[in-house]
Every structure is written in C-alpha cells, then in structure tokens.
Coordinates of C-alpha atoms in Angstrom, one line a residue:
M1 CA -22.3 -26.9 60.6
Q2 CA -26.0 -27.5 61.3
V3 CA -28.9 -25.4 60.0
P4 CA -32.2 -25.5 61.8
V5 CA -35.3 -25.4 59.6
G6 CA -39.1 -25.6 60.2
G7 CA -40.7 -28.6 61.8
G8 CA -37.8 -29.2 64.2
V9 CA -35.6 -30.8 61.5
V10 CA -31.9 -29.9 61.7
R11 CA -30.1 -30.1 58.4
V12 CA -26.5 -30.3 57.5
G13 CA -25.1 -26.9 56.5
G14 CA -21.6 -26.8 54.9
W15 CA -21.9 -25.4 51.4
H16 CA -25.7 -25.8 51.4
D17 CA -26.8 -22.3 50.5
S18 CA -29.4 -21.8 53.2
Q19 CA -30.9 -18.4 54.3
L20 CA -29.7 -16.9 57.6
T21 CA -31.9 -18.1 60.4
P22 CA -34.4 -15.6 62.1
A23 CA -32.1 -15.4 65.1
G24 CA -29.2 -14.6 62.7
V25 CA -31.1 -11.9 61.0
R26 CA -31.9 -10.3 64.3
A27 CA -28.2 -10.4 65.3
A28 CA -26.9 -9.0 62.0
V29 CA -27.6 -5.3 62.9
P30 CA -26.1 -5.5 66.4
I31 CA -23.0 -7.2 65.0
A32 CA -22.5 -4.5 62.4
Q33 CA -23.0 -1.8 65.1
A34 CA -20.5 -3.5 67.4
L35 CA -17.9 -3.5 64.6
L36 CA -18.6 0.2 63.9
A37 CA -18.0 1.0 67.5
Q38 CA -14.5 -0.6 67.4
I39 CA -13.3 1.2 64.4
P40 CA -12.4 4.9 64.4
D41 CA -14.5 7.3 62.3
G42 CA -13.2 7.8 58.8
A43 CA -10.8 4.9 59.0
E44 CA -10.3 2.9 55.8
V45 CA -12.1 -0.5 56.1
E46 CA -12.0 -3.6 53.9
L47 CA -14.8 -6.1 54.1
F48 CA -14.5 -9.8 53.1
S49 CA -17.3 -12.4 53.3
S50 CA -18.1 -16.0 52.4
D51 CA -20.4 -15.9 49.3
L52 CA -23.1 -18.1 50.9
Q53 CA -26.4 -16.3 51.7
R54 CA -26.3 -16.8 55.4
T55 CA -23.0 -14.9 55.7
L56 CA -23.8 -12.4 52.9
R57 CA -26.9 -11.2 54.8
T58 CA -24.7 -10.1 57.7
A59 CA -22.0 -8.7 55.5
E60 CA -24.6 -6.5 53.8
E61 CA -25.5 -4.9 57.1
V62 CA -21.9 -4.3 57.8
A63 CA -21.3 -2.9 54.3
E64 CA -24.2 -0.4 54.7
L65 CA -22.9 1.0 57.9
F66 CA -19.3 1.4 56.7
G67 CA -20.2 2.4 53.1
V68 CA -18.1 -0.3 51.5
K69 CA -18.7 -3.2 49.1
P70 CA -18.0 -6.7 50.5
V71 CA -15.5 -8.8 48.6
L72 CA -17.0 -12.2 48.3
D73 CA -14.7 -15.2 48.4
R74 CA -15.9 -18.8 48.2
R75 CA -12.8 -19.9 50.0
L76 CA -14.2 -18.4 53.2
R77 CA -17.0 -21.0 53.2
E78 CA -17.6 -23.6 55.9
K79 CA -16.2 -27.1 55.4
S80 CA -18.0 -28.9 52.6
Y81 CA -20.0 -32.0 53.6
G82 CA -20.5 -33.3 50.1
E83 CA -23.7 -35.2 49.4
A84 CA -24.8 -34.8 53.0
E85 CA -25.4 -31.0 52.6
G86 CA -29.0 -30.0 53.0
R87 CA -30.0 -33.4 54.3
P88 CA -31.3 -34.1 57.8
Q89 CA -28.4 -34.3 60.4
E90 CA -29.6 -37.8 61.2
W91 CA -28.7 -38.9 57.6
L92 CA -25.1 -37.7 58.2
D93 CA -24.8 -39.2 61.7
Q94 CA -25.7 -42.6 60.3
R95 CA -22.9 -42.5 57.7
F96 CA -20.2 -40.4 59.4
I97 CA -16.9 -42.2 60.1
P98 CA -15.2 -40.4 63.0
P99 CA -11.5 -39.8 62.8
P100 CA -9.1 -41.9 64.8
T101 CA -8.2 -40.9 68.3
V102 CA -4.5 -40.7 67.4
G103 CA -2.7 -40.5 64.1
E104 CA -3.7 -38.7 60.9
R105 CA -6.9 -36.8 61.4
M106 CA -6.8 -33.9 59.0
D107 CA -6.8 -36.0 55.8
H108 CA -9.3 -38.5 57.3
D109 CA -12.1 -39.8 55.0
E110 CA -15.4 -39.2 56.8
G111 CA -17.2 -41.7 54.7
V112 CA -19.4 -39.2 52.9
K113 CA -19.1 -38.8 49.1
G114 CA -17.7 -35.4 48.1
A115 CA -17.0 -34.3 51.7
E116 CA -14.0 -32.0 52.2
A117 CA -11.1 -33.2 54.3
K118 CA -10.2 -30.9 57.1
A119 CA -6.7 -30.5 55.6
S120 CA -8.2 -29.1 52.4
W121 CA -10.6 -26.9 54.4
A122 CA -7.8 -25.4 56.5
Q123 CA -5.5 -25.0 53.4
R124 CA -8.0 -22.8 51.5
I125 CA -8.7 -20.6 54.6
Y126 CA -5.0 -20.1 55.1
A127 CA -4.6 -19.2 51.4
V128 CA -7.2 -16.5 51.4
M129 CA -6.0 -15.2 54.7
D130 CA -2.5 -14.7 53.3
E131 CA -4.0 -12.7 50.5
I132 CA -6.1 -10.6 52.8
L133 CA -3.2 -9.8 55.1
R134 CA -1.0 -8.6 52.3
S135 CA -3.3 -5.6 52.0
P136 CA -1.9 -2.4 53.7
C137 CA -5.4 -1.6 55.0
E138 CA -5.4 -1.2 58.8
H139 CA -8.9 -2.4 59.5
Q140 CA -10.2 -5.5 57.8
I141 CA -13.6 -7.2 58.6
I142 CA -14.2 -10.9 57.7
V143 CA -17.7 -12.4 57.8
T144 CA -17.6 -16.2 57.8
H145 CA -18.8 -19.4 59.5
G146 CA -18.1 -20.7 62.9
G147 CA -15.8 -23.5 61.8
S148 CA -13.9 -21.5 59.3
L149 CA -13.4 -18.8 61.9
T150 CA -11.2 -21.2 63.9
C151 CA -8.9 -21.5 60.9
I152 CA -8.9 -17.7 60.4
V153 CA -7.8 -17.2 64.0
A154 CA -5.1 -19.8 63.6
S155 CA -3.7 -17.9 60.6
W156 CA -4.0 -14.5 62.3
I157 CA -2.3 -15.4 65.6
Q158 CA 0.0 -18.1 64.2
D159 CA -0.9 -20.3 67.1
A160 CA -1.9 -23.7 65.7
D161 CA -1.6 -25.4 69.2
R162 CA -4.4 -23.3 70.6
V163 CA -6.7 -23.8 67.6
S164 CA -5.9 -27.6 67.6
Q165 CA -7.3 -27.7 71.1
L166 CA -10.4 -25.8 70.0
C167 CA -10.9 -28.2 67.2
Q168 CA -10.2 -31.2 69.4
L169 CA -7.5 -32.2 66.8
P170 CA -4.4 -32.8 69.0
G171 CA -1.3 -32.1 67.0
A172 CA -3.0 -32.4 63.6
L173 CA -3.5 -28.7 62.9
R174 CA 0.1 -27.9 64.0
Q175 CA 1.4 -30.4 61.5
H176 CA -0.7 -29.1 58.6
H177 CA -0.1 -25.5 59.6
H178 CA 3.7 -25.8 59.2
T179 CA 3.5 -28.1 56.1
A180 CA 1.1 -25.8 54.3
R181 CA 3.2 -22.7 55.0
R182 CA 6.4 -24.3 53.9
R183 CA 5.3 -26.1 50.8
L184 CA 2.0 -24.7 49.5
L185 CA 1.3 -21.2 50.6
P186 CA 3.1 -17.8 50.5
Q187 CA 4.7 -16.6 53.6
P188 CA 2.4 -14.5 55.9
P189 CA 3.2 -11.1 57.1
S190 CA 5.6 -11.0 60.1
R191 CA 4.3 -10.8 63.7
Q192 CA 5.8 -7.3 63.9
H193 CA 3.7 -6.2 61.0
R194 CA 0.6 -7.8 62.3
R195 CA 0.8 -5.9 65.6
H196 CA -0.2 -2.7 63.6
R197 CA -3.2 -4.4 61.9
H198 CA -6.7 -4.8 63.2
L199 CA -8.6 -7.9 62.1
H200 CA -12.3 -8.0 62.9
S201 CA -14.4 -11.1 62.3
A202 CA -18.1 -11.9 62.5
K203 CA -19.6 -15.4 62.7
A204 CA -22.7 -15.5 60.6
G205 CA -23.7 -19.1 60.2

C-alpha cells in the first residue's frame, strides 16, 4: 500500500494512519451512493470498516446514507509494513527482500523489522470474515483497503486459486487457506447459505 503526499513523495501506507487522499474524498460520496442503489429500500444493513482514517472517512459517508453506525475492526487493516510505515517508498524498496519464486511465500520474512507476514495478514482477515458472515443480516458492507479486499474476496467466494493468481502467489494462498480453516479458524457458512447473502465491499485506501 502506497500513500501519495505533497511534494511528489510516495510513502508506505500499511498501518500508517494517513488521511484519505483528495481523490479518495471525492470518490467517497459516489461510492456510498452506488452502494445505496444496490440495496433495496428499508433493507437491514450492517457496515464494517477498518479503523484507519482513510477507510473510516469513506465508511462515514456510507453510514450517513444508510443511517447505521460502522463497526470498526482493526483486523480489516491493510498488511502492516512495520518500521517502513510512513517512510518514503524508496526507503522500503532499498531494504525489501522479495519472496522466492517457488516454495514458501506466505511466511516469508521481507527484511523489514515489524513487518507482517502475508500468512498472518490473511489469517486475521479470514478470522474477521468468519465472524461477519455468521450474522443473519442479508446485506453487509465492508470498507477496507485494496490488499485486504483480496483476502475478503477469497473468504467470501472460497476460491483461493483465483485470489492466489491476483496476488501472484502461486499455490501459497491455497495452502494457507485450507490450513487456517482446518486448524485455526471456525468453519465458515456453507456455500448454500452464502447464496442468500449479499456482501458489498468498498476499497478506500
């Protein structure tokens, strides 16, 4: 996750609690309106959001239109980049150790102190998604970050192969997906149950 700031400097985002960019602020209202157009009038709606400012700003626009209060959950945050967060992207690029082409990639140490492994990132997203999907509410809105959205889609559609391709992590997400489900996380709702649910997500930063 990269966050553009003044002077042309691009800084590392992650858990760095930056404000939503001007472009993001302009997009927040149309995003909320688009969601409103997809959900029937009077339908019950639940709204969940990452607690970082750049997502919360969009969630507030959605909350106002639907008349609901967002449930903030830090587990919906983007991947943490540890001590690189808030620093110029160049600083991270000089220290980043790319994962191997083959073999274990999800637990790979990227060489940055405090940075979150992709396996831990995916695990916390799957955990919060299992909790969200236990609710009987038919329409649920999740406001999160671009990277985390990939894990949310993986949990929702139960298709780790497709999301592995999106993440350019061949095979890795599939392995973690099944391991996490079997050993660490509660079982998700069945596919039949999910066909009657509507999950709406918004990428906010």
